[in-house]
Coordinates of C-alpha atoms in Angstrom, one line a residue:
M1 CA -4.4 -16.8 36.4
E2 CA -1.3 -16.5 34.1
T3 CA -2.0 -15.5 30.5
T4 CA 0.3 -14.8 27.6
L5 CA 0.1 -11.9 25.2
R6 CA 2.4 -11.4 22.2
G7 CA 3.5 -8.1 20.7
V8 CA 6.7 -7.1 18.9
G9 CA 9.9 -7.2 21.0
V10 CA 12.0 -4.2 20.2
S11 CA 14.5 -4.0 23.0
H12 CA 16.3 -6.9 24.7
G13 CA 16.0 -8.0 28.3
V14 CA 13.4 -9.1 30.9
A15 CA 11.3 -6.8 33.1
I16 CA 9.1 -8.0 35.9
G17 CA 7.0 -5.5 37.8
E18 CA 3.7 -3.9 38.4
V19 CA 1.7 -2.0 35.8
R20 CA 1.7 1.8 35.8
H21 CA -0.2 3.6 33.1
M22 CA 1.0 6.7 31.3
G23 CA -0.9 9.8 32.4
T24 CA -4.1 10.3 30.5
A25 CA -4.2 12.7 27.5
V26 CA -5.6 16.2 27.9
L27 CA -9.3 16.3 27.7
E28 CA -10.8 18.1 24.7
P29 CA -11.3 21.8 25.7
P30 CA -14.8 23.2 25.6
A31 CA -15.8 25.1 22.5
K32 CA -16.3 28.4 24.2
Q33 CA -16.6 31.6 22.2
I34 CA -14.6 34.8 23.1
A35 CA -15.5 38.4 22.6
A36 CA -13.9 40.1 19.6
G37 CA -11.8 42.3 21.9
E38 CA -10.1 39.3 23.5
A39 CA -8.6 37.9 20.3
A40 CA -5.2 39.6 20.6
R41 CA -4.9 38.4 24.2
E42 CA -5.7 34.8 23.3
Q43 CA -3.3 34.9 20.4
G44 CA -0.6 36.0 22.8
R45 CA -1.4 33.2 25.2
A46 CA -1.2 30.7 22.4
R47 CA 2.2 32.0 21.2
Q48 CA 3.6 32.0 24.7
A49 CA 2.4 28.4 25.3
V50 CA 3.8 27.2 22.0
D51 CA 7.2 28.9 22.7
A52 CA 7.3 27.4 26.3
V53 CA 6.6 23.9 25.0
A54 CA 9.2 24.2 22.3
A55 CA 11.7 25.4 24.8
D56 CA 10.9 22.5 27.2
L57 CA 11.2 19.9 24.4
T58 CA 14.6 21.4 23.3
A59 CA 15.8 21.4 27.0
R60 CA 14.8 17.7 27.3
G61 CA 16.7 17.0 24.1
N62 CA 19.8 18.7 25.5
L63 CA 19.6 16.6 28.7
A64 CA 19.0 13.4 26.8
G65 CA 21.7 14.0 24.0
G66 CA 22.4 11.7 21.1
E67 CA 19.6 10.4 18.9
A68 CA 17.0 11.6 21.4
Q69 CA 18.1 15.1 21.0
A70 CA 17.5 15.1 17.3
V71 CA 14.1 13.6 17.8
L72 CA 13.0 16.2 20.4
E73 CA 14.4 19.1 18.4
A74 CA 12.3 18.0 15.5
Q75 CA 9.3 17.9 17.8
A76 CA 10.1 21.4 19.0
M77 CA 10.1 22.5 15.4
M78 CA 6.7 20.8 14.9
A79 CA 5.3 22.9 17.9
Q80 CA 6.5 26.1 16.2
D81 CA 5.4 25.2 12.7
P82 CA 4.5 28.6 11.1
E83 CA 1.5 27.2 9.2
L84 CA 0.1 25.6 12.3
M85 CA 0.5 28.8 14.3
A86 CA -1.1 30.8 11.5
D87 CA -4.1 28.4 11.6
V88 CA -4.3 28.8 15.4
E89 CA -4.4 32.6 15.1
R90 CA -7.1 32.5 12.4
R91 CA -9.3 30.3 14.6
I92 CA -8.8 32.7 17.5
A93 CA -9.7 35.7 15.3
V94 CA -13.1 34.1 14.6
G95 CA -13.9 33.5 18.2
S96 CA -12.1 30.4 19.5
T97 CA -10.2 30.3 22.8
A98 CA -6.5 29.7 22.6
E99 CA -6.7 26.1 23.9
R100 CA -9.6 25.3 21.5
A101 CA -7.9 26.8 18.6
V102 CA -4.7 24.8 19.3
Y103 CA -6.8 21.6 19.7
D104 CA -8.7 22.1 16.4
A105 CA -5.7 23.3 14.4
F106 CA -3.7 20.1 15.3
A107 CA -6.7 18.0 14.5
S108 CA -6.9 19.5 11.1
Y109 CA -3.1 18.9 10.6
R110 CA -3.6 15.3 11.7
E111 CA -6.2 14.8 9.0
L112 CA -3.9 16.4 6.4
L113 CA -1.2 13.9 7.2
A114 CA -3.6 11.0 6.8
G115 CA -4.8 12.4 3.5
A116 CA -1.2 12.5 2.2
G117 CA -1.0 8.7 2.2
E118 CA -0.3 8.3 5.9
Y119 CA 3.5 8.2 5.4
L120 CA 3.7 10.4 8.4
A121 CA 1.2 8.6 10.4
G122 CA 4.0 7.3 12.6
R123 CA 4.5 10.9 13.7
V124 CA 0.9 11.2 15.0
A125 CA 2.1 10.2 18.5
D126 CA 4.6 13.1 18.3
L127 CA 2.0 15.5 17.1
D128 CA -0.5 14.5 19.8
D129 CA 2.1 14.9 22.4
V130 CA 2.9 18.4 21.3
R131 CA -0.8 19.3 21.2
N132 CA -1.4 17.9 24.7
R133 CA 1.5 19.8 26.1
I134 CA 0.4 23.1 24.7
V135 CA -3.3 22.6 25.7
A136 CA -2.2 21.5 29.2
R137 CA -0.1 24.6 29.6
L138 CA -3.0 26.8 28.4
L139 CA -5.5 25.1 30.8
G140 CA -3.1 25.2 33.7
V141 CA -3.3 21.4 34.3
P142 CA -0.4 18.9 34.8
M143 CA 1.4 17.7 31.7
P144 CA 0.5 14.2 30.5
G145 CA 3.5 11.9 30.9
V146 CA 5.3 9.3 32.9
P147 CA 3.6 8.6 36.3
D148 CA 5.3 9.5 39.6
S149 CA 6.3 6.4 41.6
D150 CA 8.8 5.6 44.3
H151 CA 9.0 2.0 43.2
P152 CA 10.1 0.4 40.0
Y153 CA 7.3 -0.5 37.5
V154 CA 6.5 -1.5 34.0
L155 CA 5.1 1.4 32.0
V156 CA 2.1 0.7 29.9
A157 CA 0.8 3.2 27.3
R158 CA -1.2 3.4 24.1
D159 CA 2.0 4.9 22.6
L160 CA 5.0 6.8 23.9
A161 CA 6.0 10.2 22.7
P162 CA 9.7 10.8 22.3
A163 CA 9.7 13.5 25.0
D164 CA 8.7 10.9 27.5
T165 CA 10.8 8.0 26.2
A166 CA 14.0 10.0 26.0
L167 CA 14.1 10.8 29.7
L168 CA 12.9 7.6 31.2
D169 CA 14.8 6.6 34.3
P170 CA 15.9 3.0 33.9
A171 CA 16.2 2.7 37.7
L172 CA 12.4 3.2 37.9
V173 CA 11.0 2.1 34.6
L174 CA 11.9 -1.5 34.4
G175 CA 10.4 -1.9 30.9
F176 CA 7.5 -0.6 28.8
V177 CA 4.7 -2.0 26.8
T178 CA 2.7 -0.1 24.2
E179 CA -0.5 -0.9 22.2
E180 CA 0.8 0.9 19.1
G181 CA 4.1 1.6 17.5
G182 CA 6.4 -0.5 15.4
P183 CA 10.0 -2.0 15.6
T184 CA 11.4 1.2 14.0
S185 CA 9.3 3.8 15.7
H186 CA 11.1 6.5 17.7
S187 CA 10.1 4.9 21.0
A188 CA 11.6 1.6 19.9
I189 CA 14.8 3.1 18.8
L190 CA 15.2 5.2 22.0
A191 CA 14.3 2.2 24.2
R192 CA 17.2 0.3 22.6
A193 CA 19.5 3.2 23.2
L194 CA 18.4 3.3 26.9
G195 CA 18.7 -0.5 27.3
V196 CA 15.1 -0.7 28.6
P197 CA 13.2 -3.9 27.7
A198 CA 10.3 -3.0 25.5
V199 CA 7.4 -4.6 23.6
V200 CA 5.3 -2.6 21.2
A201 CA 2.2 -3.3 19.0
L202 CA 0.6 -5.4 21.9
P203 CA -3.1 -5.8 21.3
G204 CA -5.1 -4.9 24.4
A205 CA -2.2 -3.3 26.3
G206 CA -4.5 -0.4 27.4
E207 CA -6.8 -2.9 29.2
L208 CA -4.1 -4.1 31.5
A209 CA -5.1 -3.2 35.0
E210 CA -3.1 -0.7 37.1
G211 CA -1.0 -2.6 39.7
M212 CA -1.2 -6.1 38.1
T213 CA 2.1 -7.9 37.6
L214 CA 3.7 -8.3 34.2
A215 CA 6.7 -10.2 33.0
V216 CA 8.0 -8.6 29.8
D217 CA 10.5 -10.3 27.4
G218 CA 11.8 -7.6 25.1
S219 CA 13.5 -10.2 22.9
T220 CA 10.6 -12.5 22.1
G221 CA 7.8 -9.9 22.4
E222 CA 6.0 -12.1 25.0
V223 CA 4.2 -10.4 27.9
F224 CA 3.0 -12.7 30.7
V225 CA 0.1 -11.3 32.8
N226 CA 0.1 -12.3 36.4
P227 CA 3.0 -14.7 35.9
S228 CA 3.3 -17.7 38.2
A229 CA 6.2 -18.0 40.6
G230 CA 7.7 -20.6 38.3
K231 CA 7.5 -18.4 35.3
K232 CA 9.1 -15.5 37.2
A233 CA 11.9 -17.8 38.3
Q234 CA 12.4 -19.2 34.8
M235 CA 12.6 -15.7 33.3
E236 CA 14.9 -14.4 36.0
S237 CA 17.2 -17.4 35.6
A238 CA 17.3 -16.9 31.8
A239 CA 18.1 -13.2 32.3
A240 CA 20.9 -14.0 34.7
E241 CA 22.4 -16.6 32.3
R242 CA 22.2 -14.0 29.5
K243 CA 23.9 -11.4 31.6
A244 CA 26.7 -13.7 32.5
A245 CA 27.2 -14.6 28.8
L246 CA 27.3 -11.0 27.9
A247 CA 29.9 -10.2 30.5
A248 CA 32.1 -13.1 29.3
S249 CA 31.9 -12.0 25.6
T250 CA 34.5 -9.4 24.7
G251 CA 36.7 -8.5 21.8
P252 CA 36.0 -8.3 18.0
G253 CA 32.9 -10.0 16.6
A254 CA 33.4 -13.5 15.3
T255 CA 31.6 -16.8 14.9
A256 CA 32.6 -19.8 16.9
D257 CA 35.0 -21.0 14.1
G258 CA 36.7 -17.6 13.9
H259 CA 34.9 -16.0 10.9
K260 CA 35.3 -12.3 11.5
M261 CA 32.1 -10.2 11.7
P262 CA 33.0 -6.6 12.6
L263 CA 30.4 -5.2 15.1
L264 CA 29.9 -1.5 14.6
A265 CA 27.7 1.1 16.3
N266 CA 24.9 3.4 15.0
V267 CA 25.4 6.9 16.3
G268 CA 23.5 10.2 15.9
G269 CA 26.4 12.4 17.0
P270 CA 29.2 12.9 19.6
A271 CA 26.9 12.3 22.5
D272 CA 26.3 8.6 21.4
V273 CA 30.1 7.8 21.2
P274 CA 30.9 7.0 24.9
A275 CA 28.2 4.2 25.0
A276 CA 29.5 2.8 21.7
V277 CA 33.1 2.7 23.0
E278 CA 32.1 1.2 26.3
A279 CA 30.1 -1.5 24.5
G280 CA 33.2 -2.5 22.5
A281 CA 32.1 -1.2 19.1
E282 CA 34.8 -1.7 16.5
G283 CA 33.9 1.5 14.8
V284 CA 30.8 3.3 13.5
G285 CA 28.6 1.6 10.8
L286 CA 26.1 4.5 10.6
F287 CA 26.8 8.0 11.6
R288 CA 23.5 9.8 11.1
T289 CA 24.4 13.5 10.4
E290 CA 20.9 14.9 10.5
F291 CA 21.3 16.0 14.1
L292 CA 23.4 18.9 13.0
F293 CA 20.9 20.1 10.5
L294 CA 17.9 20.0 12.9
D295 CA 19.3 22.8 15.1
D296 CA 18.0 25.3 12.5
S297 CA 15.5 24.2 9.9
K298 CA 16.0 27.4 7.9
N299 CA 19.7 27.3 7.5
A300 CA 22.4 24.6 7.0
P301 CA 25.1 24.5 9.6
S302 CA 28.4 26.1 8.7
E303 CA 31.3 24.1 7.4
D304 CA 33.3 24.8 10.6
K305 CA 30.5 23.6 12.8
Q306 CA 30.2 20.4 10.8
V307 CA 34.0 19.9 11.0
E308 CA 34.0 20.1 14.8
A309 CA 31.2 17.6 15.2
Y310 CA 32.5 15.1 12.7
R311 CA 36.0 15.2 14.2
Q312 CA 34.8 14.4 17.7
V313 CA 33.3 11.1 16.4
L314 CA 36.3 10.3 14.1
E315 CA 38.8 10.8 17.0
A316 CA 36.9 8.3 19.2
F317 CA 37.9 5.4 16.8
P318 CA 41.6 5.7 16.0
E319 CA 42.4 3.2 13.3
G320 CA 38.7 2.1 13.4
R321 CA 36.1 2.3 10.6
V322 CA 33.6 5.2 10.6
V323 CA 30.9 5.1 8.0
V324 CA 29.2 8.5 7.6
R325 CA 25.8 8.9 5.9
V326 CA 25.4 12.3 4.3
L327 CA 22.3 14.3 5.1
D328 CA 19.1 12.3 4.7
A329 CA 16.5 15.1 4.5
G330 CA 13.0 14.8 3.3
A331 CA 9.9 12.7 4.2
D332 CA 9.8 12.6 8.1
K333 CA 12.9 14.9 8.3
P334 CA 11.8 18.0 6.5
L335 CA 14.1 21.1 6.4
E336 CA 12.7 24.4 5.3
F337 CA 15.8 25.3 3.3
L338 CA 15.9 22.0 1.4
T339 CA 12.7 20.1 1.2
P340 CA 9.5 21.1 -0.6
A341 CA 6.5 21.6 1.6
D342 CA 3.8 20.5 -0.8
E343 CA 4.8 17.0 -1.9
P344 CA 1.8 14.8 -2.0
N345 CA 3.8 11.8 -0.8
P346 CA 7.2 12.8 0.6
A347 CA 8.3 9.1 1.0
L348 CA 8.2 8.7 -2.7
G349 CA 9.4 12.1 -3.6
V350 CA 12.6 14.2 -3.3
R351 CA 14.4 12.6 -0.3
G352 CA 18.0 11.7 0.6
L353 CA 20.4 11.9 -2.2
R354 CA 17.8 13.3 -4.5
T355 CA 17.5 16.3 -2.2
L356 CA 21.3 16.8 -2.1
L357 CA 21.7 16.5 -5.9
D358 CA 19.1 19.3 -6.2
H359 CA 21.2 21.4 -3.7
P360 CA 24.8 20.6 -4.7
D361 CA 26.2 23.4 -2.5
V362 CA 24.8 21.7 0.7
L363 CA 26.4 18.3 -0.4
R364 CA 29.7 20.0 -1.3
T365 CA 29.9 21.7 2.0
Q366 CA 29.3 18.5 3.9
L367 CA 31.8 16.5 1.9
T368 CA 34.4 19.2 2.3
A369 CA 33.8 19.3 6.1
L370 CA 34.2 15.6 6.3
A371 CA 37.5 15.8 4.4
R372 CA 38.8 18.5 6.7
A373 CA 37.6 16.6 9.8
A374 CA 39.5 13.4 8.8
E375 CA 42.8 15.3 8.1
G376 CA 45.7 13.9 10.1
L377 CA 43.6 11.1 11.7
P378 CA 44.4 7.4 11.2
V379 CA 40.7 6.6 11.0
Y380 CA 39.2 4.7 8.1
L381 CA 36.6 7.1 6.8
E382 CA 33.8 5.8 4.5
V383 CA 31.0 8.1 3.2
M384 CA 27.7 6.8 1.9
A385 CA 24.6 8.3 0.2
P386 CA 21.1 7.5 1.3
M387 CA 18.3 6.5 -1.1
V388 CA 20.4 5.4 -4.0
A389 CA 18.1 4.0 -6.7
D390 CA 20.5 3.1 -9.5
R391 CA 23.9 3.4 -11.1
T392 CA 23.2 7.0 -12.2
D393 CA 22.7 8.0 -8.6
A394 CA 25.8 6.2 -7.4
R395 CA 27.9 7.8 -10.1
A396 CA 26.6 11.3 -9.3
F397 CA 27.5 10.8 -5.6
A398 CA 31.0 9.4 -6.3
D399 CA 31.7 12.3 -8.6
A400 CA 30.6 14.8 -5.9
C401 CA 32.9 13.1 -3.4
R402 CA 35.9 13.2 -5.8
E403 CA 35.2 16.9 -6.7
A404 CA 35.2 17.7 -2.9
G405 CA 38.7 16.2 -2.6
L406 CA 37.4 13.5 -0.2
R407 CA 39.9 10.8 0.5
A408 CA 37.6 8.1 1.7
K409 CA 35.7 5.1 0.4
F410 CA 32.4 6.1 -1.3
G411 CA 29.4 3.9 -0.8
A412 CA 25.7 3.5 -1.4
M413 CA 22.8 2.6 1.0
V414 CA 20.5 -0.1 -0.2
E415 CA 17.1 1.1 0.9
I416 CA 15.1 0.7 -2.3
P417 CA 14.4 -2.7 -3.9
S418 CA 15.9 -1.5 -7.2
A419 CA 19.2 -1.0 -5.5
A420 CA 19.3 -4.5 -4.3
L421 CA 18.2 -6.0 -7.6
R422 CA 20.9 -4.0 -9.4
A423 CA 23.5 -4.0 -6.7
R424 CA 26.3 -5.2 -9.0
S425 CA 25.7 -2.4 -11.4
I426 CA 25.8 0.2 -8.6
L427 CA 29.1 -1.4 -7.3
Q428 CA 30.7 -0.3 -10.6
E429 CA 30.6 3.2 -9.2
V430 CA 31.1 2.8 -5.4
E431 CA 33.2 0.7 -3.1
F432 CA 30.7 -0.7 -0.6
L433 CA 27.1 -1.2 0.1
S434 CA 25.2 -0.7 3.4
L435 CA 21.7 -2.2 3.8
G436 CA 19.3 0.1 5.6
T437 CA 16.8 -2.6 6.5
N438 CA 14.2 -0.2 8.0
D439 CA 13.5 1.6 4.8
L440 CA 14.2 -1.4 2.6
A441 CA 11.3 -3.2 4.4
Q442 CA 9.1 -0.1 4.1
Y443 CA 9.6 0.2 0.3
T444 CA 9.6 -3.6 -0.3
F445 CA 6.2 -4.1 1.3
A446 CA 4.6 -0.7 0.8
A447 CA 4.2 -0.5 4.6
D448 CA 5.0 2.7 6.5
R449 CA 7.7 1.9 9.0
Q450 CA 6.0 4.0 11.7
V451 CA 2.5 2.4 11.5
G452 CA 1.8 -0.3 14.0
A453 CA -1.1 -1.7 12.0
V454 CA 1.3 -3.0 9.3
S455 CA 4.1 -3.9 11.7
R456 CA 4.2 -7.5 10.5
L457 CA 5.4 -6.3 7.2
Q458 CA 8.1 -4.3 8.8
D459 CA 9.5 -7.4 10.5
P460 CA 13.1 -7.9 9.2
W461 CA 12.5 -11.6 9.3
Q462 CA 10.3 -11.4 6.2
P463 CA 11.7 -13.8 3.7
A464 CA 11.4 -11.4 0.8
L465 CA 13.6 -8.9 2.7
L466 CA 16.1 -11.6 3.4
D467 CA 16.1 -12.4 -0.3
L468 CA 17.1 -8.8 -1.1
V469 CA 19.8 -8.9 1.6
A470 CA 21.2 -12.0 0.0
L471 CA 21.1 -10.5 -3.5
S472 CA 23.1 -7.5 -2.3
A473 CA 25.7 -9.6 -0.4
E474 CA 26.2 -11.9 -3.3
A475 CA 26.7 -8.9 -5.7
A476 CA 29.3 -7.4 -3.3
K477 CA 31.2 -10.7 -3.0
A478 CA 31.3 -11.1 -6.8
E479 CA 32.8 -7.6 -7.1
G480 CA 35.2 -8.2 -4.2
K481 CA 33.6 -5.4 -2.1
S482 CA 31.9 -5.1 1.2
C483 CA 28.2 -5.2 2.1
G484 CA 27.2 -4.3 5.7
V485 CA 23.8 -4.0 7.5
C486 CA 23.1 -0.8 9.5
G487 CA 19.4 -1.1 10.0
E488 CA 17.7 -2.3 13.2
A489 CA 17.7 -5.9 11.9
A490 CA 21.3 -6.1 13.0
S491 CA 20.3 -5.6 16.6
D492 CA 18.4 -8.9 16.8
P493 CA 21.1 -11.5 17.9
L494 CA 19.4 -14.5 16.1
L495 CA 18.9 -12.5 13.0
A496 CA 22.5 -11.3 13.2
C497 CA 23.5 -14.9 12.8
V498 CA 21.2 -15.3 9.7
L499 CA 22.6 -12.1 8.2
T500 CA 26.1 -13.5 8.7
G501 CA 25.0 -16.6 6.9
L502 CA 23.6 -14.5 4.0
G503 CA 27.1 -13.2 3.4
V504 CA 27.0 -9.6 4.8
T505 CA 30.4 -8.4 5.9
S506 CA 29.6 -6.2 9.0
L507 CA 26.8 -5.5 11.4
S508 CA 26.0 -2.1 12.9
M509 CA 23.4 -1.4 15.6
G510 CA 22.6 0.7 18.7
A511 CA 25.3 0.3 21.4
A512 CA 23.0 -1.5 23.8
S513 CA 22.6 -4.4 21.4
L514 CA 26.3 -5.0 20.7
P515 CA 27.0 -7.4 23.7
Y516 CA 23.9 -9.5 22.9
V517 CA 24.9 -9.9 19.2
R518 CA 28.6 -10.6 20.1
A519 CA 27.7 -13.3 22.6
T520 CA 25.3 -15.0 20.3
L521 CA 27.5 -15.0 17.2
A522 CA 30.3 -16.6 19.2
K523 CA 28.1 -19.6 19.9
Y524 CA 27.7 -20.7 16.3
T525 CA 29.9 -21.6 13.3
L526 CA 29.7 -19.9 9.9
A527 CA 28.3 -23.1 8.5
Q528 CA 25.5 -23.1 11.1
C529 CA 24.7 -19.5 10.2
E530 CA 24.6 -20.4 6.6
R531 CA 22.2 -23.3 7.2
A532 CA 20.0 -21.0 9.4
A533 CA 19.9 -18.4 6.6
A534 CA 18.9 -21.0 4.0
A535 CA 16.1 -22.3 6.3
A536 CA 14.8 -18.7 6.9
R537 CA 14.7 -17.9 3.2
A538 CA 12.8 -21.1 2.5
A539 CA 10.0 -20.0 4.9
D540 CA 6.8 -18.3 3.8
S541 CA 6.4 -15.8 6.7
A542 CA 8.5 -13.9 9.2
A543 CA 7.4 -16.1 12.1
E544 CA 8.2 -19.2 10.2
A545 CA 11.6 -17.8 9.2
R546 CA 12.5 -17.1 12.8
S547 CA 11.4 -20.5 13.9
A548 CA 13.2 -22.3 11.1
A549 CA 16.5 -20.4 11.9
Q550 CA 16.1 -21.1 15.6
A551 CA 15.5 -24.8 14.9
V552 CA 18.7 -25.1 12.9
L553 CA 20.8 -23.2 15.4
S554 CA 19.4 -25.2 18.4
G555 CA 20.2 -28.5 16.6
E556 CA 16.5 -29.6 16.3

């Protein structure tokens, strides 16, 4: 019998196949005691297992490249965290086996994160994955992970760790469904980069039986259990039509009546550039520079190393626009040489521009490297600061750019409600705004962007969030300046039309989403987009906003 479940669609496309569950997590090791003379040997075993897991995660990152590499390198750093390792060794010294000590130390760290306000709760899947890999190595059992299969399937899991998501084979994994996670979780972001249809935050996903057939719509979030032949045919037909429309849609982004909407790509480094170029990106709307700094959490990369990486990206878009976000350290991206280790709530502490203003040498080096990287290139370089709260922040960043001799446009990210509310004031100091809708939603609704339990508040269709986007776009228009969107909201084709109607001037997204957004925008006029935007803002919930916009665009 066909039944319908609904989660959060986070990666476009349709997948129809049999269920295969993620390998089960490592069982809790027994609480055996060791003799006093065995402590040194057990501590050595623990260190070897930790180093081996960290090396494996780093190797997986090197294979995956791009954004996945940064995520996995951060996970490798988590495995080798000196405080965690010290806790493991203390537990072994009082009689625990290596595997039990690792299990208990990670459990303690898990509780610590929850006690710190759960900002990092979205990293629990990452933490559990590291623990499972270390314990599995110590026990000599197979690693938990993606199941072996000779036939394509739909992967179902409670959650997916980045190490598994990054190396999924799209030829075998048709799509995936998770019970937890949110639209901006690591797994969701990596799914979009891979082009694998995905639905997260699906209640009861773990109860889906092995081998049953699922039809997954990564656009709507619908999952059909045991779909009928008619439903399969309907979804396959719709997918074929969508594929044909994507192939026919080329060139710069624009509405049906010719209103230009530049479509840019979000990239994490040089490895992400080929996919962006192939998808027809008109430039880069968000160049995340964190990947360079994650190689070594104790030291900043040299100026020369930064120049080399930046130039590779800039050269890929001759006469195109490349918007670089300076280092966004802090919160879930801690760096030992920059961020304090004892903040009670890192999300509301020293993060982003605040961190850089506390370490002006790091900011100066990065800005100087960007200036050198752009020398002699016809690229239109723009540089923006993360976590700008007010005009004082914007002025400090603009002054730093000028002092570094940077010949580029200076901008500010709008990720905090205060920046949207006072956008016109901030634009007295900078030349453009870029809306980071992921963090803007998080701070608007006091809802951690990584916690599935509050995923409805992270939905970019929330009318309150659309109001803040409209405020920012209106301020930019009044000042004769630009206001783009570089958050995951831009990757939703229907929402891209609404954002266009709200007055934003560019959209930036993962490369895999560019064809979908280009094809959808081309179907509607600017006036239709504006009416859809007004209807969405008049709604009282995210679901109502989407339905209202859809009704306008479909002519209902």
